[in-house]
Amino acid sequence: MSSEIEVKMMVERGTYTVLKNLIDSIGLHVVKEESLRLSNFYYDTPKLELQQNGIALRVRKTNKDYEMTIKTKTQGVSDNGGVHIHPEYNVKLYEKPSVPNLLLFPKEIFANINLPLVQSELNENMSQECIRHVLLLSNKKQGDGECFVVEVCFDEILYKSKNNNSISSKEVEFELKVGTLRALELFVNKFLDICSQNGKDIRVRLGTLSKMYRAAIYAGIADVPNGIACPDVDPNNLLESIKKLWRCFDSNENEYLFLENFSALDNLKYCINTFANLLNSMDLDNVEEDYRHPLVLLKSILVGVYLETWNSVDNIDLTKRLLAFPPFVKSRLAMNFAAIKQ
């Protein structure tokens, strides 16, 4: 078992060539570069018992090789916020099985389910095809700072819909292979700084859902996550109110991004306005260090830019632009990295 630590982003504008050129400008050593063809097959019971217990079961074909993987419920911040931490179990295969054998995995994964029954009811319920461009990067030739290795994957994905149509998507993942969370955060921030300078060529926003969850939604198997209710503000604990609002924002963003649901959009608007009002009234000098910088940045964006233009442009367009605004993405990541450290 290993733990996968990665930052996921959706690519709204840009190609792999653009991304590669931008990352090259950071000056890291390229350990490996390759392109792979992935076929991903997902399995569950008709009642989605694995999903309900936080288990994702996948068989992946990479070129001619097969591997079976289980990812268990995200640890750390939550399933939202772009930072994903999954305990991961992998088993090499010689071919694609008609039904995966769950007994090849540690039994403790299935402690809360009826394993024989689930095994008997397993079926392939969705799939996707993906062209993955991989960059394995290291700072070891620069000689400064802590050593780290990060894998950057640019994925061009075709999801299968419930009507057997194809839905295309582009995503980029930054997976930490060697080093600390702080090193990963600094690297992604450098990337976002470059995105700020090249907005005409590339535009990204945080990816708050896994590929499996997206595949399930497109296939009509799973529902879009419901937005959670906006919390009341506690005047005696403003920072905790900020954290709760943040979780609310992430949850409602999931629903909004898939369906442009106006109820979820109203929740987002409430969160943004409450964020701005709280930040305006807070003495940020007295906020704990991990949260101080992202909140200062949020204040400059929300109070100085976002609310002033709220009534002058279409709300959906403005919200989309905010979600892909690199300084806003950086502040969101900082909040979620800070939550992991708590």
PDB file of C-alpha atoms in Angstrom, residues 12-156:
ATOM      1  CA  GLU A  12     -10.173  24.782 -19.820  1.00  0.00           C
ATOM      2  CA  ARG A  13      -7.723  26.174 -22.377  1.00  0.00           C
ATOM      3  CA  GLY A  14      -4.364  24.840 -23.536  1.00  0.00           C
ATOM      4  CA  THR A  15      -2.536  21.862 -25.043  1.00  0.00           C
ATOM      5  CA  TYR A  16       0.235  19.575 -23.827  1.00  0.00           C
ATOM      6  CA  THR A  17       2.762  21.459 -25.959  1.00  0.00           C
ATOM      7  CA  VAL A  18       1.798  24.727 -24.259  1.00  0.00           C
ATOM      8  CA  LEU A  19       1.986  23.125 -20.811  1.00  0.00           C
ATOM      9  CA  LYS A  20       5.382  21.517 -21.576  1.00  0.00           C
ATOM     10  CA  ASN A  21       6.856  24.821 -22.747  1.00  0.00           C
ATOM     11  CA  LEU A  22       5.597  26.635 -19.649  1.00  0.00           C
ATOM     12  CA  ILE A  23       6.933  23.988 -17.278  1.00  0.00           C
ATOM     13  CA  ASP A  24      10.287  23.968 -19.105  1.00  0.00           C
ATOM     14  CA  SER A  25      10.635  27.641 -18.180  1.00  0.00           C
ATOM     15  CA  ILE A  26      10.672  26.682 -14.463  1.00  0.00           C
ATOM     16  CA  GLY A  27      14.062  25.079 -15.093  1.00  0.00           C
ATOM     17  CA  LEU A  28      13.676  21.649 -13.485  1.00  0.00           C
ATOM     18  CA  HIS A  29      15.531  18.550 -14.639  1.00  0.00           C
ATOM     19  CA  VAL A  30      13.386  16.302 -16.895  1.00  0.00           C
ATOM     20  CA  VAL A  31      13.977  12.752 -15.646  1.00  0.00           C
ATOM     21  CA  LYS A  32      11.550  11.162 -18.108  1.00  0.00           C
ATOM     22  CA  GLU A  33       9.027  12.157 -20.759  1.00  0.00           C
ATOM     23  CA  GLU A  34       6.595   9.760 -22.404  1.00  0.00           C
ATOM     24  CA  SER A  35       3.107   9.447 -23.852  1.00  0.00           C
ATOM     25  CA  LEU A  36       0.833   6.557 -22.919  1.00  0.00           C
ATOM     26  CA  ARG A  37      -2.525   5.228 -24.056  1.00  0.00           C
ATOM     27  CA  LEU A  38      -4.677   4.312 -21.070  1.00  0.00           C
ATOM     28  CA  SER A  39      -7.916   2.362 -20.991  1.00  0.00           C
ATOM     29  CA  ASN A  40      -9.624   2.528 -17.598  1.00  0.00           C
ATOM     30  CA  PHE A  41     -12.353   0.100 -16.563  1.00  0.00           C
ATOM     31  CA  TYR A  42     -14.298   0.594 -13.321  1.00  0.00           C
ATOM     32  CA  TYR A  43     -16.186  -2.039 -11.336  1.00  0.00           C
ATOM     33  CA  ASP A  44     -18.868  -2.078  -8.658  1.00  0.00           C
ATOM     34  CA  THR A  45     -22.068  -3.862  -7.681  1.00  0.00           C
ATOM     35  CA  PRO A  46     -25.473  -2.777  -9.043  1.00  0.00           C
ATOM     36  CA  LYS A  47     -26.075  -1.053  -5.680  1.00  0.00           C
ATOM     37  CA  LEU A  48     -22.651   0.671  -5.779  1.00  0.00           C
ATOM     38  CA  GLU A  49     -21.565  -0.882  -2.499  1.00  0.00           C
ATOM     39  CA  LEU A  50     -17.866  -0.181  -3.111  1.00  0.00           C
ATOM     40  CA  GLN A  51     -18.486   3.488  -3.870  1.00  0.00           C
ATOM     41  CA  GLN A  52     -20.698   3.853  -0.811  1.00  0.00           C
ATOM     42  CA  ASN A  53     -17.816   2.562   1.317  1.00  0.00           C
ATOM     43  CA  GLY A  54     -15.250   4.931  -0.203  1.00  0.00           C
ATOM     44  CA  ILE A  55     -13.621   2.264  -2.416  1.00  0.00           C
ATOM     45  CA  ALA A  56     -12.779   2.725  -6.100  1.00  0.00           C
ATOM     46  CA  LEU A  57     -11.876  -0.408  -8.096  1.00  0.00           C
ATOM     47  CA  ARG A  58     -10.156   0.026 -11.448  1.00  0.00           C
ATOM     48  CA  VAL A  59      -8.423  -2.124 -14.040  1.00  0.00           C
ATOM     49  CA  ARG A  60      -6.082  -0.078 -16.237  1.00  0.00           C
ATOM     50  CA  LYS A  61      -4.494  -1.054 -19.524  1.00  0.00           C
ATOM     51  CA  THR A  62      -1.356   1.005 -20.183  1.00  0.00           C
ATOM     52  CA  ASN A  63      -0.231   0.334 -23.735  1.00  0.00           C
ATOM     53  CA  LYS A  64      -0.080  -3.511 -23.410  1.00  0.00           C
ATOM     54  CA  ASP A  65       0.225  -3.855 -19.632  1.00  0.00           C
ATOM     55  CA  TYR A  66      -2.586  -4.387 -17.107  1.00  0.00           C
ATOM     56  CA  GLU A  67      -2.845  -3.343 -13.472  1.00  0.00           C
ATOM     57  CA  MET A  68      -5.679  -3.580 -10.950  1.00  0.00           C
ATOM     58  CA  THR A  69      -5.971  -0.757  -8.401  1.00  0.00           C
ATOM     59  CA  ILE A  70      -8.056   0.036  -5.361  1.00  0.00           C
ATOM     60  CA  LYS A  71      -8.141   3.572  -3.992  1.00  0.00           C
ATOM     61  CA  THR A  72      -9.763   4.092  -0.629  1.00  0.00           C
ATOM     62  CA  LYS A  73     -11.403   7.143   0.833  1.00  0.00           C
ATOM     63  CA  THR A  74      -9.400  10.339   0.575  1.00  0.00           C
ATOM     64  CA  GLN A  75      -7.447  11.188   3.699  1.00  0.00           C
ATOM     65  CA  GLY A  76      -6.587  14.714   4.836  1.00  0.00           C
ATOM     66  CA  VAL A  77      -8.517  17.722   3.682  1.00  0.00           C
ATOM     67  CA  SER A  78     -11.628  16.165   2.056  1.00  0.00           C
ATOM     68  CA  ASP A  79     -12.671  15.026  -1.395  1.00  0.00           C
ATOM     69  CA  ASN A  80     -12.679  18.675  -2.444  1.00  0.00           C
ATOM     70  CA  GLY A  81     -10.219  21.482  -2.885  1.00  0.00           C
ATOM     71  CA  GLY A  82      -7.995  20.051  -5.610  1.00  0.00           C
ATOM     72  CA  VAL A  83      -5.609  18.310  -3.156  1.00  0.00           C
ATOM     73  CA  HIS A  84      -6.180  14.550  -3.218  1.00  0.00           C
ATOM     74  CA  ILE A  85      -4.574  12.027  -0.852  1.00  0.00           C
ATOM     75  CA  HIS A  86      -5.531   8.389  -1.396  1.00  0.00           C
ATOM     76  CA  PRO A  87      -4.267   5.149   0.131  1.00  0.00           C
ATOM     77  CA  GLU A  88      -3.654   3.062  -3.000  1.00  0.00           C
ATOM     78  CA  TYR A  89      -3.248  -0.698  -3.553  1.00  0.00           C
ATOM     79  CA  ASN A  90      -1.922  -2.094  -6.865  1.00  0.00           C
ATOM     80  CA  VAL A  91      -1.820  -5.617  -8.327  1.00  0.00           C
ATOM     81  CA  LYS A  92      -0.120  -6.468 -11.642  1.00  0.00           C
ATOM     82  CA  LEU A  93      -2.200  -8.523 -14.094  1.00  0.00           C
ATOM     83  CA  TYR A  94      -1.428 -10.454 -17.268  1.00  0.00           C
ATOM     84  CA  GLU A  95      -4.754  -9.666 -18.914  1.00  0.00           C
ATOM     85  CA  LYS A  96      -8.050  -7.925 -18.300  1.00  0.00           C
ATOM     86  CA  PRO A  97     -10.203 -10.097 -16.011  1.00  0.00           C
ATOM     87  CA  SER A  98     -13.877 -10.652 -16.701  1.00  0.00           C
ATOM     88  CA  VAL A  99     -14.412 -10.021 -12.979  1.00  0.00           C
ATOM     89  CA  PRO A 100     -11.624  -8.696 -10.711  1.00  0.00           C
ATOM     90  CA  ASN A 101     -10.615 -10.964  -7.814  1.00  0.00           C
ATOM     91  CA  LEU A 102     -10.956  -8.904  -4.626  1.00  0.00           C
ATOM     92  CA  LEU A 103      -9.103 -11.569  -2.631  1.00  0.00           C
ATOM     93  CA  LEU A 104      -5.860 -10.307  -4.200  1.00  0.00           C
ATOM     94  CA  PHE A 105      -6.144  -7.215  -1.976  1.00  0.00           C
ATOM     95  CA  PRO A 106      -5.703  -6.966   1.830  1.00  0.00           C
ATOM     96  CA  LYS A 107      -8.885  -8.044   3.609  1.00  0.00           C
ATOM     97  CA  GLU A 108      -8.941  -4.999   5.904  1.00  0.00           C
ATOM     98  CA  ILE A 109      -9.961  -2.828   2.923  1.00  0.00           C
ATOM     99  CA  PHE A 110     -13.341  -4.593   2.949  1.00  0.00           C
ATOM    100  CA  ALA A 111     -13.930  -4.610   6.718  1.00  0.00           C
ATOM    101  CA  ASN A 112     -17.329  -2.935   6.422  1.00  0.00           C
ATOM    102  CA  ILE A 113     -18.784  -4.879   3.501  1.00  0.00           C
ATOM    103  CA  ASN A 114     -19.960  -8.429   2.773  1.00  0.00           C
ATOM    104  CA  LEU A 115     -16.984  -9.463   0.652  1.00  0.00           C
ATOM    105  CA  PRO A 116     -18.377 -12.738  -0.805  1.00  0.00           C
ATOM    106  CA  LEU A 117     -21.616 -11.008  -1.805  1.00  0.00           C
ATOM    107  CA  VAL A 118     -19.837  -8.016  -3.358  1.00  0.00           C
ATOM    108  CA  GLN A 119     -17.460 -10.329  -5.235  1.00  0.00           C
ATOM    109  CA  SER A 120     -20.388 -12.274  -6.677  1.00  0.00           C
ATOM    110  CA  GLU A 121     -22.154  -9.116  -7.856  1.00  0.00           C
ATOM    111  CA  LEU A 122     -19.176  -7.226  -9.332  1.00  0.00           C
ATOM    112  CA  ASN A 123     -19.585  -5.950 -12.863  1.00  0.00           C
ATOM    113  CA  GLU A 124     -17.922  -3.419 -15.147  1.00  0.00           C
ATOM    114  CA  ASN A 125     -20.130  -0.333 -15.002  1.00  0.00           C
ATOM    115  CA  MET A 126     -18.153   2.407 -16.765  1.00  0.00           C
ATOM    116  CA  SER A 127     -14.967   3.131 -18.679  1.00  0.00           C
ATOM    117  CA  GLN A 128     -12.850   5.854 -20.233  1.00  0.00           C
ATOM    118  CA  GLU A 129     -10.040   6.222 -22.746  1.00  0.00           C
ATOM    119  CA  CYS A 130      -7.116   8.533 -22.107  1.00  0.00           C
ATOM    120  CA  ILE A 131      -3.962   9.778 -23.811  1.00  0.00           C
ATOM    121  CA  ARG A 132      -1.560  10.621 -20.975  1.00  0.00           C
ATOM    122  CA  HIS A 133       1.516  12.789 -21.475  1.00  0.00           C
ATOM    123  CA  VAL A 134       3.954  12.268 -18.584  1.00  0.00           C
ATOM    124  CA  LEU A 135       6.763  14.521 -17.353  1.00  0.00           C
ATOM    125  CA  LEU A 136       8.842  13.285 -14.417  1.00  0.00           C
ATOM    126  CA  LEU A 137      10.660  16.305 -12.972  1.00  0.00           C
ATOM    127  CA  SER A 138      13.323  16.779 -10.315  1.00  0.00           C
ATOM    128  CA  ASN A 139      15.191  19.740  -8.847  1.00  0.00           C
ATOM    129  CA  LYS A 140      18.313  17.647  -8.127  1.00  0.00           C
ATOM    130  CA  LYS A 141      20.444  19.465 -10.742  1.00  0.00           C
ATOM    131  CA  GLN A 142      19.596  22.881  -9.370  1.00  0.00           C
ATOM    132  CA  GLY A 143      21.228  22.256  -6.008  1.00  0.00           C
ATOM    133  CA  ASP A 144      18.930  24.582  -4.076  1.00  0.00           C
ATOM    134  CA  GLY A 145      16.256  23.832  -1.516  1.00  0.00           C
ATOM    135  CA  GLU A 146      14.968  20.409  -0.510  1.00  0.00           C
ATOM    136  CA  CYS A 147      15.103  17.583  -3.043  1.00  0.00           C
ATOM    137  CA  PHE A 148      11.798  16.689  -4.627  1.00  0.00           C
ATOM    138  CA  VAL A 149      10.452  14.712  -7.580  1.00  0.00           C
ATOM    139  CA  VAL A 150       7.045  15.442  -9.076  1.00  0.00           C
ATOM    140  CA  GLU A 151       5.187  13.700 -11.902  1.00  0.00           C
ATOM    141  CA  VAL A 152       3.123  15.950 -14.160  1.00  0.00           C
ATOM    142  CA  CYS A 153       0.433  14.185 -16.203  1.00  0.00           C
ATOM    143  CA  PHE A 154      -1.529  15.955 -18.939  1.00  0.00           C
ATOM    144  CA  ASP A 155      -4.565  13.787 -19.704  1.00  0.00           C
ATOM    145  CA  GLU A 156      -6.801  13.986 -22.766  1.00  0.00           C
TER     146      GLU A 156
END
